[in-house]
Short mmCIF file of C-alpha atoms in Angstrom, two decimals:
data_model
loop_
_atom_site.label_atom_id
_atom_site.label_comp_id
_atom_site.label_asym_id
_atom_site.label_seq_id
_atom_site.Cartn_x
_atom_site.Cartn_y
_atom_site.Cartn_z
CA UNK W 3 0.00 0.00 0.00
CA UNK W 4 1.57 3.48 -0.69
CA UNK W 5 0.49 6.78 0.95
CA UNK W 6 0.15 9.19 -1.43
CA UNK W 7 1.16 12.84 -0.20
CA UNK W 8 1.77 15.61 -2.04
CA UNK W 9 5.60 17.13 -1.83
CA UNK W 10 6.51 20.95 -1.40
CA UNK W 11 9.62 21.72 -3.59
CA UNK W 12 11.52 23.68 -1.00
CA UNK W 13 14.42 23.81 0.78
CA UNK W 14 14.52 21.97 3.71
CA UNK W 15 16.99 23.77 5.81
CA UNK W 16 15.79 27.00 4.81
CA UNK W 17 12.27 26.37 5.83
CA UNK W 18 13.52 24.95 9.57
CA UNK W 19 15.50 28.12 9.96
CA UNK W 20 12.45 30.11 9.13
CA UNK W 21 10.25 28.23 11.61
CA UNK W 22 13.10 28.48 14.35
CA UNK W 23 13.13 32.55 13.69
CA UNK W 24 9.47 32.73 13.76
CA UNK W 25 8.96 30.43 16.86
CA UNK W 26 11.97 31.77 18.65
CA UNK W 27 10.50 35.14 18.31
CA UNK W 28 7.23 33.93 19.85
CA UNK W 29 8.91 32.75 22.54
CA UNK W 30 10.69 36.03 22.98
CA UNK W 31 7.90 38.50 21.80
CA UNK W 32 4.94 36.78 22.64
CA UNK W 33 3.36 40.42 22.92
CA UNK W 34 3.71 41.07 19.71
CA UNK W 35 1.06 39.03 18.14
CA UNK W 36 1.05 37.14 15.38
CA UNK W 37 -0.80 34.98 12.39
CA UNK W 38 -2.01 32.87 15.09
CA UNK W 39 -3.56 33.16 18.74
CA UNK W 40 -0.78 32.37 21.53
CA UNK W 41 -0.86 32.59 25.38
CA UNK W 42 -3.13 32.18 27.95
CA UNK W 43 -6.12 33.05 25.70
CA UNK W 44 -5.56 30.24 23.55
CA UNK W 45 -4.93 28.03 26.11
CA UNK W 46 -8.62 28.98 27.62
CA UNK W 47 -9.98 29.05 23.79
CA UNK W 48 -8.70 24.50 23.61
CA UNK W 49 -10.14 23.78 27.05
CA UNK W 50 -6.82 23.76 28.86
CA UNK W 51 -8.24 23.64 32.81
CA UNK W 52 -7.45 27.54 34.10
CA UNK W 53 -6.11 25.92 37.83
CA UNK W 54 -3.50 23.81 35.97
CA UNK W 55 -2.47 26.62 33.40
CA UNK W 56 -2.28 28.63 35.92
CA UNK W 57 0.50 26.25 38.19
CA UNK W 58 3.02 26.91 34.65
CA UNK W 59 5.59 29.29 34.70
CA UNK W 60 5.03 32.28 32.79
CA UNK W 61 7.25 32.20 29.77
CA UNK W 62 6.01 28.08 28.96
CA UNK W 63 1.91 29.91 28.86
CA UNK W 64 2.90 33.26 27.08
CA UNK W 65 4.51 31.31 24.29
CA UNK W 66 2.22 29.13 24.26
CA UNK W 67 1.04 28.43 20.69
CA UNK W 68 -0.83 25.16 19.67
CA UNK W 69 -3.80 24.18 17.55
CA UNK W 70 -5.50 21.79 19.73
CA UNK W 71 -5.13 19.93 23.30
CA UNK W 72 -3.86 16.72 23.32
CA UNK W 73 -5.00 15.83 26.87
CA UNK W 74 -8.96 16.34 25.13
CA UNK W 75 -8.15 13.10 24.27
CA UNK W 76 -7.59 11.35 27.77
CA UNK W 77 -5.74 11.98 30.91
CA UNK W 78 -2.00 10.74 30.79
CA UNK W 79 -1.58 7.94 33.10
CA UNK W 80 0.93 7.93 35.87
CA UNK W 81 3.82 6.15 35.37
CA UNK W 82 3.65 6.41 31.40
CA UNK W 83 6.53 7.31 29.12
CA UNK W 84 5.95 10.28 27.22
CA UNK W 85 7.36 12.14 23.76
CA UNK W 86 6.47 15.56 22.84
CA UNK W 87 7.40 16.28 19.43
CA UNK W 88 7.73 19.84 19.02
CA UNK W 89 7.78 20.85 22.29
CA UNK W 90 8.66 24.34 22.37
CA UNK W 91 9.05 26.09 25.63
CA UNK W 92 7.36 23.40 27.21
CA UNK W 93 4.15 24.38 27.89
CA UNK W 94 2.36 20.66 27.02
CA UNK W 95 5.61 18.84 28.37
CA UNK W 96 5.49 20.24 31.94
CA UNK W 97 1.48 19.69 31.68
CA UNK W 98 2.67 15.87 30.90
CA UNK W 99 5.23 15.52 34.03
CA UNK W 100 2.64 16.53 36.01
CA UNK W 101 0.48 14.07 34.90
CA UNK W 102 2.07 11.05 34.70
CA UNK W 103 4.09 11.61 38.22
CA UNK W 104 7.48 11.37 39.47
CA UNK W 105 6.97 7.24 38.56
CA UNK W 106 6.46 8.38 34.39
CA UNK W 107 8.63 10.46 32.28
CA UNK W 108 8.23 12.84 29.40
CA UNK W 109 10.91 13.70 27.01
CA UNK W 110 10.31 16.59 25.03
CA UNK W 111 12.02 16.73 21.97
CA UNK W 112 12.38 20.12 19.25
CA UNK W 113 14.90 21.98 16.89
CA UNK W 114 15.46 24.68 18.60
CA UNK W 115 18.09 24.52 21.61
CA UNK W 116 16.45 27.96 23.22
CA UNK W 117 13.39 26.41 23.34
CA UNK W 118 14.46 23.25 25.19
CA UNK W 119 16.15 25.72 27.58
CA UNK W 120 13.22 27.31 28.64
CA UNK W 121 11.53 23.65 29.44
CA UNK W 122 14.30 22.60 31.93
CA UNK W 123 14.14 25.93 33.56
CA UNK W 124 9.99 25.35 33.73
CA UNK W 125 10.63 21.98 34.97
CA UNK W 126 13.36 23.26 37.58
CA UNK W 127 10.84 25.87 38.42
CA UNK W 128 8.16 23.34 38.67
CA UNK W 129 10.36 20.62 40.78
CA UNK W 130 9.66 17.89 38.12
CA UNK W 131 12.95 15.67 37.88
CA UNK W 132 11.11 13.37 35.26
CA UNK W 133 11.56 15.91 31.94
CA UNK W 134 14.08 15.23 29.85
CA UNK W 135 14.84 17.71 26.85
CA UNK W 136 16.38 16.43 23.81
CA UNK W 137 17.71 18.45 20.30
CA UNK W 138 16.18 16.72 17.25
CA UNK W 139 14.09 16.54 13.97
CA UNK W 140 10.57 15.10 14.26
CA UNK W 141 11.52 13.53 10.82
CA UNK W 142 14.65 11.55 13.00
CA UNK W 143 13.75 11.59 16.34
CA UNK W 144 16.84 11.36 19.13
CA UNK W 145 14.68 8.29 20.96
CA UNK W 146 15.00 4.43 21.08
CA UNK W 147 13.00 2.46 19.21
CA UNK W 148 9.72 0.75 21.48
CA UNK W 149 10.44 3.19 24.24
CA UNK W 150 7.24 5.16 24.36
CA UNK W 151 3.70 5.13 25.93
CA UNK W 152 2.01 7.97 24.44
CA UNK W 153 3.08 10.37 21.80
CA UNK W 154 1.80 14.19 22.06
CA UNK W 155 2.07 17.14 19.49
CA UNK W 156 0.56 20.47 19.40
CA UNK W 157 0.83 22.17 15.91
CA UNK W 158 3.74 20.67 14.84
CA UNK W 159 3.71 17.96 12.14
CA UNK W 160 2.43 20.69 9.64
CA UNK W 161 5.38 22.17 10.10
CA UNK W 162 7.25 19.41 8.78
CA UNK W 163 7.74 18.76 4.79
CA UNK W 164 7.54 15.00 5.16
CA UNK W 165 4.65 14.25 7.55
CA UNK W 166 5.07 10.30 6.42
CA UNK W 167 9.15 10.44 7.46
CA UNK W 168 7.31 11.70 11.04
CA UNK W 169 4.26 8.97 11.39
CA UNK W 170 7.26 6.42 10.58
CA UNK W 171 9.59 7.95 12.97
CA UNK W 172 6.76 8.11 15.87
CA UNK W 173 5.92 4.59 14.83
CA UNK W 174 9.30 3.40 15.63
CA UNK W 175 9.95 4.85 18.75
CA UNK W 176 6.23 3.54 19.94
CA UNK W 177 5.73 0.62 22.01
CA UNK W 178 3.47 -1.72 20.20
CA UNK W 179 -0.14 -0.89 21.74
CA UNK W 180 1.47 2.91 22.53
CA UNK W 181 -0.76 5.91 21.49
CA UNK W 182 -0.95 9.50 20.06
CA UNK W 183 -2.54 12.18 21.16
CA UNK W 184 -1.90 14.94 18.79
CA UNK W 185 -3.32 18.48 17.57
CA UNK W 186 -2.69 19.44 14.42
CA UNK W 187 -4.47 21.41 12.29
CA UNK W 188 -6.77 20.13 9.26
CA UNK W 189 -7.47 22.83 5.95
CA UNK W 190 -10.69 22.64 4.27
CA UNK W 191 -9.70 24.46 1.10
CA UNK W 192 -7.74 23.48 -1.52
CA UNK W 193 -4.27 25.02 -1.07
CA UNK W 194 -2.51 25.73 -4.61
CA UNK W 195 1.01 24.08 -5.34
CA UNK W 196 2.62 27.66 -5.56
CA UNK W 197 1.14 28.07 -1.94
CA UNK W 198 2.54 24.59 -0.58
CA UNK W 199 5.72 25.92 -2.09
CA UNK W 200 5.99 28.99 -0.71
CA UNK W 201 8.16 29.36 2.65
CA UNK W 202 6.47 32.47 3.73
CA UNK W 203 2.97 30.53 3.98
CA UNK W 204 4.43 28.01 6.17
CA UNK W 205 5.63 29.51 8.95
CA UNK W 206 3.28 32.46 8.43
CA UNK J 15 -1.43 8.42 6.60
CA UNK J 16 -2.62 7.28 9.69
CA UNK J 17 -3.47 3.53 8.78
CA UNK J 18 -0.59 3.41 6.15
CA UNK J 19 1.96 3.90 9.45
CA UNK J 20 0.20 1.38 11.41
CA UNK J 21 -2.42 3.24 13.75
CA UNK J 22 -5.98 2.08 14.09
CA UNK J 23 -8.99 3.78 16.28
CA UNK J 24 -8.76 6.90 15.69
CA UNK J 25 -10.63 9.23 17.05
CA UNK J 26 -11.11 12.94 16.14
CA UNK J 27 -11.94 15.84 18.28
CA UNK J 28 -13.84 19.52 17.54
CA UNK J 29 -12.25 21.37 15.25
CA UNK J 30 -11.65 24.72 16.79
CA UNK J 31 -11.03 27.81 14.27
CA UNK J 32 -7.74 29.08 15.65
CA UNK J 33 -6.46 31.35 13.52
CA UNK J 34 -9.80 33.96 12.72
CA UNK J 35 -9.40 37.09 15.43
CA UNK J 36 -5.35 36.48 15.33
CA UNK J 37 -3.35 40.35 15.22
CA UNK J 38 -2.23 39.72 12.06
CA UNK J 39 -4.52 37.45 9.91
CA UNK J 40 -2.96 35.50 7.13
CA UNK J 41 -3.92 33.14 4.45
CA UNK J 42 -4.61 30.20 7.11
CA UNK J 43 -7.87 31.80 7.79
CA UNK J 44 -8.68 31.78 4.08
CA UNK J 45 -7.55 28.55 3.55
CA UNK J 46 -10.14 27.74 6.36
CA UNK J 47 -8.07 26.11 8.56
CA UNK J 48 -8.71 24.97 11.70
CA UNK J 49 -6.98 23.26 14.68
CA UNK J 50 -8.23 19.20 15.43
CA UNK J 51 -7.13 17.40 17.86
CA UNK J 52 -6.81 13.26 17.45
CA UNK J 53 -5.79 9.91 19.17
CA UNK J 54 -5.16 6.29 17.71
CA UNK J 55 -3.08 3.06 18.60
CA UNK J 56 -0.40 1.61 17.12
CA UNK J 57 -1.47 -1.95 16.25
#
């Protein structure tokens, strides 16, 4: 059976170093606004509980800037093994420590080495010992193979250019039986091939 | 995509428009996109 997906011709590295500018500067400039709804507004706007937003340090909610809520889905159980793909300043990863309990683990993996700063300080913050922040590519993920309960993601994988490389990847690293939870966004219109091509468009 | 890398049960959530009302509005919210949340299980 082959999945048929529809390629963007771009360049690779030059559309990760325009998602890193534009992320980084969310993280940074949260106040600024941009193409998309961030902070504790959108948090409130996905059904993110307001008492357990509200126990996150400040920079993980102000840069806050998903498309869904993974934990819609179901409650994390304690003692699970967790990957956040994507993670950004950790807002979803530090939700995930709390939930699975000093017995689970989440490691929260993303391209950006500012980002994964700002989780272990929110996890030092928080006292969670069970984050681990790792440098990688959703398309080659930096975890072993059958090592994972539950897979999250918030807004990510349409980010990537090869969203089969990433459903491969997260298959490996999945224990058989292991889950995702994952937000994402879905587009209803027709987007033309110039569009898809288009670096601008992707990261906004 | 899903079923091609091995997941079965899916299960989709509300979309949620989160893009419309943004400071600066872009071609996301033209495209109508929206933000969806989903689960499955690797078989």
């Amino acid at each position: 059976m082959e999945c048929s997906v529809v390629p963007a011709n771009l360049d690779r590295e030059q559309l990760r170093a325009s998602i890193q500018e534009k992320y980084t500067a969310v993280a940074d400039t949260p106040e600024l606004g941009f193409h998309f709804h961030t902070g504790r507004p959108l948090a409130a706007m996905l059904g993110y509980a307001a008492a357990e937003v509200d126990l996150l340090p400040r920079p993980a909610v102000e840069s806050f800037a998903g498309t869904g809520n993974p934990f819609t889905m179901g409650r994390l159980r304690p003692g699970e093994t967790v990957l956040d793909i994507g993670s950004g300043a950790g807002f979803d990863t530090l939700l995930a420590a709390r939930q699975v309990g000093s017995s689970g683990r989440v490691i929260a993996v993303d391209m950006t080495e500012a980002m994964l700063g700002r989780t272990r300080e929110g996890a030092q913050a928080l006292g969670l010992a069970n984050v681990e922040a790792r440098l990688g590519y959703a398309e080659a993920l930096p975890v072993q193979d059958r090592s994972i309960d539950v897979v999250i993601s918030n807004g990510v994988i349409n980010l990537t250019p090869d969203k089969v490389a990433v459903m491969e990847e997260i298959r490996r690293v999945l224990k058989p039986g292991g889950r995702i939870q994952i937000a994402d966004i879905v587009v209803h219109l027709e987007v033309p091939q110039d569009a898809r091509d288009d670096i601008e468009l992707w990261s906004g | 995509m899903l079923a091609f890398t091995g997941f079965t049960n899916v299960r989709w959530g509300t979309e949620i428009d989160v893009f419309s009302g943004s400071r600066h509005e872009s071609d996301a919210a033209e495209f109508e996109t929206r933000g969806v949340t989903f689960a499955a299980y690797l078989a």
